[in-house]
Short mmCIF file of C-alpha atoms and ligand atoms in Angstrom, two decimals:
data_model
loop_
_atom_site.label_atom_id
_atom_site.label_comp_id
_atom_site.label_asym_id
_atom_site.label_seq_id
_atom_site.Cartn_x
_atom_site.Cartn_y
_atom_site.Cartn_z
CA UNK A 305 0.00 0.00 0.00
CA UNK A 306 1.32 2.99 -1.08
CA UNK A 307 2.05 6.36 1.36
CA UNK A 308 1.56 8.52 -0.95
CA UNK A 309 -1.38 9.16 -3.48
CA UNK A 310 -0.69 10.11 -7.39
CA UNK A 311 -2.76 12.13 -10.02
CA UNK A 312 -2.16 13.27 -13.40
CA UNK A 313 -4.03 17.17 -13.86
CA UNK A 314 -3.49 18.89 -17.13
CA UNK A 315 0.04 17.21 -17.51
CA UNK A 316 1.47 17.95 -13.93
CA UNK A 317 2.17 15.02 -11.71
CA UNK A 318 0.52 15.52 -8.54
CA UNK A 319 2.27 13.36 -5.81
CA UNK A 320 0.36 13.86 -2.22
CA UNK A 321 2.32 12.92 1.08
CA UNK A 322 -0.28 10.59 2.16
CA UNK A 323 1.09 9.01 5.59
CA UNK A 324 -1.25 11.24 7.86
CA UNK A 325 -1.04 9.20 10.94
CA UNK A 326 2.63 9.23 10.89
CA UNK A 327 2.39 13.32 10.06
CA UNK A 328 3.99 12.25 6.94
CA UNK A 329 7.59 11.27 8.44
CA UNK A 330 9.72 10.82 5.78
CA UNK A 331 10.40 7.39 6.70
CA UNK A 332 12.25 5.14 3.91
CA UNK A 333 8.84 3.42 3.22
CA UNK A 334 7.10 6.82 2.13
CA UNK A 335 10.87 8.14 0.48
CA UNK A 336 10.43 5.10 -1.70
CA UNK A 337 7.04 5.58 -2.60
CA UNK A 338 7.83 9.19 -3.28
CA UNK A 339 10.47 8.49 -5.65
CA UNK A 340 8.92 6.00 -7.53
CA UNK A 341 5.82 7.84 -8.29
CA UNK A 342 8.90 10.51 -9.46
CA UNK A 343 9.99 7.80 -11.95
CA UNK A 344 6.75 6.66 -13.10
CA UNK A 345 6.24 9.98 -13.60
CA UNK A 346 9.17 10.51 -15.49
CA UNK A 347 8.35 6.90 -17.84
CA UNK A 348 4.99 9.15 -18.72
CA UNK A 349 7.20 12.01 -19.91
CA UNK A 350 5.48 14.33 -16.93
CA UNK A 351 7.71 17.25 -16.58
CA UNK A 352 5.85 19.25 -14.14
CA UNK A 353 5.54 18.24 -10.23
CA UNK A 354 3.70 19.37 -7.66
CA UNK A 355 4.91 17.73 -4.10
CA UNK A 356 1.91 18.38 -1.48
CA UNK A 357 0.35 17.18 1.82
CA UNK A 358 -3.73 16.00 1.99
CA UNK A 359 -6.22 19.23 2.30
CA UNK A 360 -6.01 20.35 6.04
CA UNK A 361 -2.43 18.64 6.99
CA UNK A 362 -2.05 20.63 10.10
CA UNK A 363 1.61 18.80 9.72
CA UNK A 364 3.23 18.91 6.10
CA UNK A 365 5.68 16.80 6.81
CA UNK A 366 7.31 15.94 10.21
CA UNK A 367 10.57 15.51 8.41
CA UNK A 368 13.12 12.64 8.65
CA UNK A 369 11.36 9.65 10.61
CA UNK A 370 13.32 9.97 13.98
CA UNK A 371 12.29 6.60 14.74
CA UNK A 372 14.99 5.31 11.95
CA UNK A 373 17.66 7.51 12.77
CA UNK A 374 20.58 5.84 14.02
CA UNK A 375 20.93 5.73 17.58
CA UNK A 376 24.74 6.51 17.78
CA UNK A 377 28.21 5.63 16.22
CA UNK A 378 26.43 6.37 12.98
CA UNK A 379 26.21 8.96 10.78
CA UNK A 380 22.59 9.64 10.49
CA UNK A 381 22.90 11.36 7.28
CA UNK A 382 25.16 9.20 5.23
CA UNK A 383 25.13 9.42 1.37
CA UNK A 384 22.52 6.26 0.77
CA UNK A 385 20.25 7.68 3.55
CA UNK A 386 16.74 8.37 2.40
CA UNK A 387 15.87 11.42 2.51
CA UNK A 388 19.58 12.25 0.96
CA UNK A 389 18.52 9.70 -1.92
CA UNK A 390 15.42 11.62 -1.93
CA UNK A 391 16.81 14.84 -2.21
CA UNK A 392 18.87 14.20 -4.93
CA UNK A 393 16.00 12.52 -6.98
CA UNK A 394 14.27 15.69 -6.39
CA UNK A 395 17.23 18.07 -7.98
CA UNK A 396 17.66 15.56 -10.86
CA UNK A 397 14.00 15.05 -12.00
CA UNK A 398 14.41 16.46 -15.55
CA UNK A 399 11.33 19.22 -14.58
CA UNK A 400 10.40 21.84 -12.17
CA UNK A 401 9.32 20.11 -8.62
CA UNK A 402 6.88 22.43 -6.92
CA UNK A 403 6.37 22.45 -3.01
CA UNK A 404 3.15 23.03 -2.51
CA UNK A 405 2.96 23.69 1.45
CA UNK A 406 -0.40 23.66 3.75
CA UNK A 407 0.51 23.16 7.32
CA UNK A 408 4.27 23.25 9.15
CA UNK A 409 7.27 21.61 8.17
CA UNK A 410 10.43 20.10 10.02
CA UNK A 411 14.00 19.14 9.47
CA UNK A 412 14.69 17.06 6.34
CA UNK A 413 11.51 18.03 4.85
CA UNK A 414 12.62 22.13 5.53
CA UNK A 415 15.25 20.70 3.51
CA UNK A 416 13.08 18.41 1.04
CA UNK A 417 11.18 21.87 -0.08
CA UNK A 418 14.36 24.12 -0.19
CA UNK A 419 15.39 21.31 -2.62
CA UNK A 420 12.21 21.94 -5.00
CA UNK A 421 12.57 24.20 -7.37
CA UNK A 422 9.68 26.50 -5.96
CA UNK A 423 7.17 26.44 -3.00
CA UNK A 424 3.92 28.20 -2.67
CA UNK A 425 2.67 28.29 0.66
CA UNK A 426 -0.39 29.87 2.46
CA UNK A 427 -0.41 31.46 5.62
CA UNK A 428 -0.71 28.12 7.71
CA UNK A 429 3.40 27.12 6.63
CA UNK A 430 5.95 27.16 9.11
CA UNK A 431 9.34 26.19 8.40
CA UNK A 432 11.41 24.68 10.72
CA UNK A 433 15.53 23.36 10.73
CA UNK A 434 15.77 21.11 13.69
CA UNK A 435 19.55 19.31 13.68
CA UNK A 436 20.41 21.26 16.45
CA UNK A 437 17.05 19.91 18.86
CA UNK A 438 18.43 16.18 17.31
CA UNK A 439 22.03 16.37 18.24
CA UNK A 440 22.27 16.05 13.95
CA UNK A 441 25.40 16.95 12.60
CA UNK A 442 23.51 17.79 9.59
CA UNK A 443 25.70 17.35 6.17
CA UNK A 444 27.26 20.13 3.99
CA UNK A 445 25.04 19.32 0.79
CA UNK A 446 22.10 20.34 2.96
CA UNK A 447 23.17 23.30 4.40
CA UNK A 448 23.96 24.21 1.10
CA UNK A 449 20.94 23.93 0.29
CA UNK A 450 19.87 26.69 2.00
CA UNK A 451 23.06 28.77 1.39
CA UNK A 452 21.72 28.79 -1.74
CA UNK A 453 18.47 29.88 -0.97
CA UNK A 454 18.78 32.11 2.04
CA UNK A 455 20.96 34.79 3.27
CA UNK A 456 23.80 33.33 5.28
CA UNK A 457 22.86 34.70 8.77
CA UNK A 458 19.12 33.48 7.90
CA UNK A 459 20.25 30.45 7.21
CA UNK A 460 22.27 30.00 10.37
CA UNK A 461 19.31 31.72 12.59
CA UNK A 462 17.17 28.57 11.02
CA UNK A 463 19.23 25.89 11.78
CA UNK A 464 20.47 27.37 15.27
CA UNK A 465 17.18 28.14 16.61
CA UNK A 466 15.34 25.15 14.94
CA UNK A 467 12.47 27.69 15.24
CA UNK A 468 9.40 27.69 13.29
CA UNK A 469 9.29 30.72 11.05
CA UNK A 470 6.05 31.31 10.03
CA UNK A 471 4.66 32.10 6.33
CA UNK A 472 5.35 35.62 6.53
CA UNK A 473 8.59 35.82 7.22
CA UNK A 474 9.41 32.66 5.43
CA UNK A 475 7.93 35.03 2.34
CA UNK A 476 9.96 37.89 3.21
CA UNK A 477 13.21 35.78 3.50
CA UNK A 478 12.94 33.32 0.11
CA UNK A 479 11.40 30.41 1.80
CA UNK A 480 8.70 30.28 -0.32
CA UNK A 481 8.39 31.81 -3.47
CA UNK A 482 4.39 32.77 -3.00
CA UNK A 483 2.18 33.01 -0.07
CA UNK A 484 -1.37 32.78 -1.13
CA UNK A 485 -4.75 32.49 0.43
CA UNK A 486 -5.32 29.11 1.67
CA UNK A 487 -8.34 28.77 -0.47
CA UNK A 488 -6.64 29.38 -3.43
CA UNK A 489 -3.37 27.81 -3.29
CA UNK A 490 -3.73 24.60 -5.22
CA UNK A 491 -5.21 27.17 -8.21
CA UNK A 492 -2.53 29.42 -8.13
CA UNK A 493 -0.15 26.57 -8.03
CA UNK A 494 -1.48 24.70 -11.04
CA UNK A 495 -1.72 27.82 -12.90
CA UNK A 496 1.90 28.35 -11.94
CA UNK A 497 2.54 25.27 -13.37
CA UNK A 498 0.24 25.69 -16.06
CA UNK A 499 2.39 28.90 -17.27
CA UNK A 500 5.66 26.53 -16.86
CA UNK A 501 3.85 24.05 -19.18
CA UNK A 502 3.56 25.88 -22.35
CA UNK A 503 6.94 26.56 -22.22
CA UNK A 504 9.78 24.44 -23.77
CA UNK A 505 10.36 21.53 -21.35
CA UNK A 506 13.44 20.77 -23.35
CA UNK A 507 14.84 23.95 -22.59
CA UNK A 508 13.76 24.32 -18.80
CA UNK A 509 15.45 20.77 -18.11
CA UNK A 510 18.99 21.85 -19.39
CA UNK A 511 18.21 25.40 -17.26
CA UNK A 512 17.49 23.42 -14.25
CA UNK A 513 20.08 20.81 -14.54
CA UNK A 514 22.48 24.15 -15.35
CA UNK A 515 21.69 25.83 -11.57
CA UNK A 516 21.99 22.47 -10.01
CA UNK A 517 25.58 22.46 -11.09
CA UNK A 518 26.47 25.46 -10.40
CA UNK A 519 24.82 25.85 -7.07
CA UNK A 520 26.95 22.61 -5.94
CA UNK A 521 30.16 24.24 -7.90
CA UNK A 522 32.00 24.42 -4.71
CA UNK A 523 35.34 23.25 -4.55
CA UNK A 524 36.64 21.64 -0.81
CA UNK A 525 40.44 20.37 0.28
CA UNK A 526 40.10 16.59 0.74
CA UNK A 527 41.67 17.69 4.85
CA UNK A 528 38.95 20.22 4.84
CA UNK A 529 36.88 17.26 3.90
CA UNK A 530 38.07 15.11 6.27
CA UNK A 531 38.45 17.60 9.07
CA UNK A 532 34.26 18.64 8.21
CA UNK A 533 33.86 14.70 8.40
CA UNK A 534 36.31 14.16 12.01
CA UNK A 535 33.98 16.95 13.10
CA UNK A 536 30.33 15.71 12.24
CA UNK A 537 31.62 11.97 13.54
CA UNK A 538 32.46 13.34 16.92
CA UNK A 539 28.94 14.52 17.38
CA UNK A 540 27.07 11.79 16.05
CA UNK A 541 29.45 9.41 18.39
CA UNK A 542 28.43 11.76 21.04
CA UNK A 543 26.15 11.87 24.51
CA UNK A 544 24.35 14.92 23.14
CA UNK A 545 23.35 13.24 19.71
CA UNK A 546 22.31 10.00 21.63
CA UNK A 547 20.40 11.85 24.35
CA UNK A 548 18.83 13.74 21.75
CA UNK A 549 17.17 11.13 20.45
CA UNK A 550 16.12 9.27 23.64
CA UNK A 551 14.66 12.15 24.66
CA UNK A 552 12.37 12.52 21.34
CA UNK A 553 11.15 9.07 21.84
CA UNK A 554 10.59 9.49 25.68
CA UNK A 555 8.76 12.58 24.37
CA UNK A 556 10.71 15.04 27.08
CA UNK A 557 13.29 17.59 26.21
CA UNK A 558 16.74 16.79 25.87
CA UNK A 559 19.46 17.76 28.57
CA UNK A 560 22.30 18.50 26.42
CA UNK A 561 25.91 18.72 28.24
CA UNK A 562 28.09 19.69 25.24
CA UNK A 563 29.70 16.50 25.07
O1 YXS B 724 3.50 8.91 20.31
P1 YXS B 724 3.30 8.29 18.96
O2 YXS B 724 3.91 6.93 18.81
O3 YXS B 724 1.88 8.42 18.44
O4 YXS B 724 4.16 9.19 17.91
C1 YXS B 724 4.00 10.60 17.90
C2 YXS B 724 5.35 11.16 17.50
O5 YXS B 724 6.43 10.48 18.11
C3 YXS B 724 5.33 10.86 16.03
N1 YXS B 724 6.28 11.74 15.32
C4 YXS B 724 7.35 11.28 14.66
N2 YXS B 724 7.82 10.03 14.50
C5 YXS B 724 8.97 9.91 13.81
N3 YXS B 724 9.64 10.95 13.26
C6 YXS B 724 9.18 12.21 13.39
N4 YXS B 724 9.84 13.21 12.82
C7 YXS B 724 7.98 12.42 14.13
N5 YXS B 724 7.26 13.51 14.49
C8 YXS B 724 6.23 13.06 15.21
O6 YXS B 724 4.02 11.14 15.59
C9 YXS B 724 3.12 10.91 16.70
C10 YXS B 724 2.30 12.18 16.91
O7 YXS B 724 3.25 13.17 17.31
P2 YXS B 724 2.82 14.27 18.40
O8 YXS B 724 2.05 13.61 19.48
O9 YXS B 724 4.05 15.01 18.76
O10 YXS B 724 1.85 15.20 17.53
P3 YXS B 724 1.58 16.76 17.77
O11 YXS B 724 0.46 17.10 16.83
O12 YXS B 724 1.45 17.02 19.22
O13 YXS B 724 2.90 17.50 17.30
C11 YXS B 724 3.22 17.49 15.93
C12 YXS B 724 4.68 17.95 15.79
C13 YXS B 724 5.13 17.76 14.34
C14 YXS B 724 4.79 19.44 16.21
C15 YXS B 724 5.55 17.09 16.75
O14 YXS B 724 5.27 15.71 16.47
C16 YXS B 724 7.02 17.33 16.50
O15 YXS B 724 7.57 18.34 16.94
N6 YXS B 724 7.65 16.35 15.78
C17 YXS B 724 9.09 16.43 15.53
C18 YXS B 724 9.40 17.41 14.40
C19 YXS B 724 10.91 17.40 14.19
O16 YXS B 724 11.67 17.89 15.03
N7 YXS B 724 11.33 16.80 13.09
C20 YXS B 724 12.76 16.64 12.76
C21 YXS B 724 13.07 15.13 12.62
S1 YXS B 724 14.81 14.86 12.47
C22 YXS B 724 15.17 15.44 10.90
O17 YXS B 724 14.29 15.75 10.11
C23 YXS B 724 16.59 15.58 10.50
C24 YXS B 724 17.41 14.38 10.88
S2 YXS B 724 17.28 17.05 11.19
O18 YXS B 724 16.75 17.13 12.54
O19 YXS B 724 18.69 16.89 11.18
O20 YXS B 724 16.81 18.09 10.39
#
């Protein structure tokens, strides 16, 4: 049974996060689903995506399923980790991927929609980046992510408060590329898409694949590598990232000594 639900409207693949009960954790069950209703999608030549949550979602997604995080000695984000499989099936699908964002939205899937090419939101999104609540090292093609998106020092204020920001201000910042009435935001964001769609597809892959080159065209020492790696391993090895998580599940906050 599939988490997520798929519809075809005026040549747009609609995928809907459909794993309510689980606020639509991006566990690797619904990650799989998502990205093989990508490459269906992609068999049926569908170049336009919209990525949503069911009408009302108070939750759009609850991000990375914390329940199938590594407990320690791990690195929770590794290469062949789902959501990072997910977000890179995302930034190579050969069409614009549109967020589509009712309700709030937490950790990997804050990064999930800074990976789409657009979101339109209405005034019920909230954004928030929570490594820093999990004891998650978080990875550098993520928080480039949004150093592509954001100004730096918004960025950082994200992912070092692990804050909500609300629709406004995730407007005002480059969150979202529209905030619309909630009433009409699955209009506006098939017309959107509409627009997109009498365009040349051919043309809008090559410009997409084009700024997902250059906004990874970052060159990195292999120390600084390893150094960035030594660093990362250290906290995921660590009491904080391993409390973290026990705290989560006993649903209590986490007492975080710094070590
Ligand atoms: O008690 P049960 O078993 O019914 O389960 C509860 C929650 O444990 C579960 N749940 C999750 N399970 C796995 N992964 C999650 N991310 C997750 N979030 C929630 O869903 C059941 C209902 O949750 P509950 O009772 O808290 O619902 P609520 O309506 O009171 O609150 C909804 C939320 C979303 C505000 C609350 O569940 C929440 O704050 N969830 C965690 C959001 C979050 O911090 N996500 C980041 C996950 S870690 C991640 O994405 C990256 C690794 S990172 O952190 O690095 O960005």
């Amino acid at each position: 049974m599939s988490l997520v639900k798929v519809e075809v409207s005026e040549k747009m693949g609609i995928i809907t996060l459909n794993n309510t009960q689980k606020l639509n954790a991006l566990s690797a069950q619904l990650v799989d689903d998502i990205i093989e209703a990508l490459d269906n999608f992609q068999k049926q030549k569908i170049h336009i995506i919209i990525l949503r949550a069911p009408d009302g979602s108070k939750v759009w997604s609850a991000g990375h399923d914390v329940k199938e995080l590594p407990t320690k000695m791990r690195d929770p984000l590794s290469y062949y980790d789902s959501l990072e499989v997910l977000l890179r099936a995302v930034e190579e699908y050969p069409g614009p991927v549109i967020a589509m964002v009712h309700g709030s939205v937490y950790g990997g899937a804050c990064d999930l929609i800074m990976t789409c090419d657009m979101v339109i939101a209405d005034k019920t999104a909230k954004f928030a980046m929570t490594p820093a609540k999990l004891g998650v090292p978080y990875n550098s093609t993520g928080i480039l992510h949004f150093m592509n998106r954001l100004p730096i020092n918004i960025a950082k204020e994200m992912f070092f408060t692990a804050e909500l920001v609300p629709a406004e201000r995730a407007l005002n910042v480059g969150i979202i590329n529209h905030l619309v009435a909630e009433e009409e935001l699955l209009s506006f964001t098939l017309n959107l898409a509409a627009t997109i769609s009498t365009r040349s597809m051919l043309s809008i892959e090559v410009i997409k694949e084009q700024f997902r080159v250059l906004s990874k065209a970052y060159s990195i020492t292999p120390s600084a590598f390893e150094r960035v790696q030594g660093m990362r391993r250290k906290v995921y090895d660590s009491h904080d990232y391993e409390e973290a998580i026990t705290a989560f599940l006993e649903k209590r906050p986490a007492n975080f000594k710094g070590e």
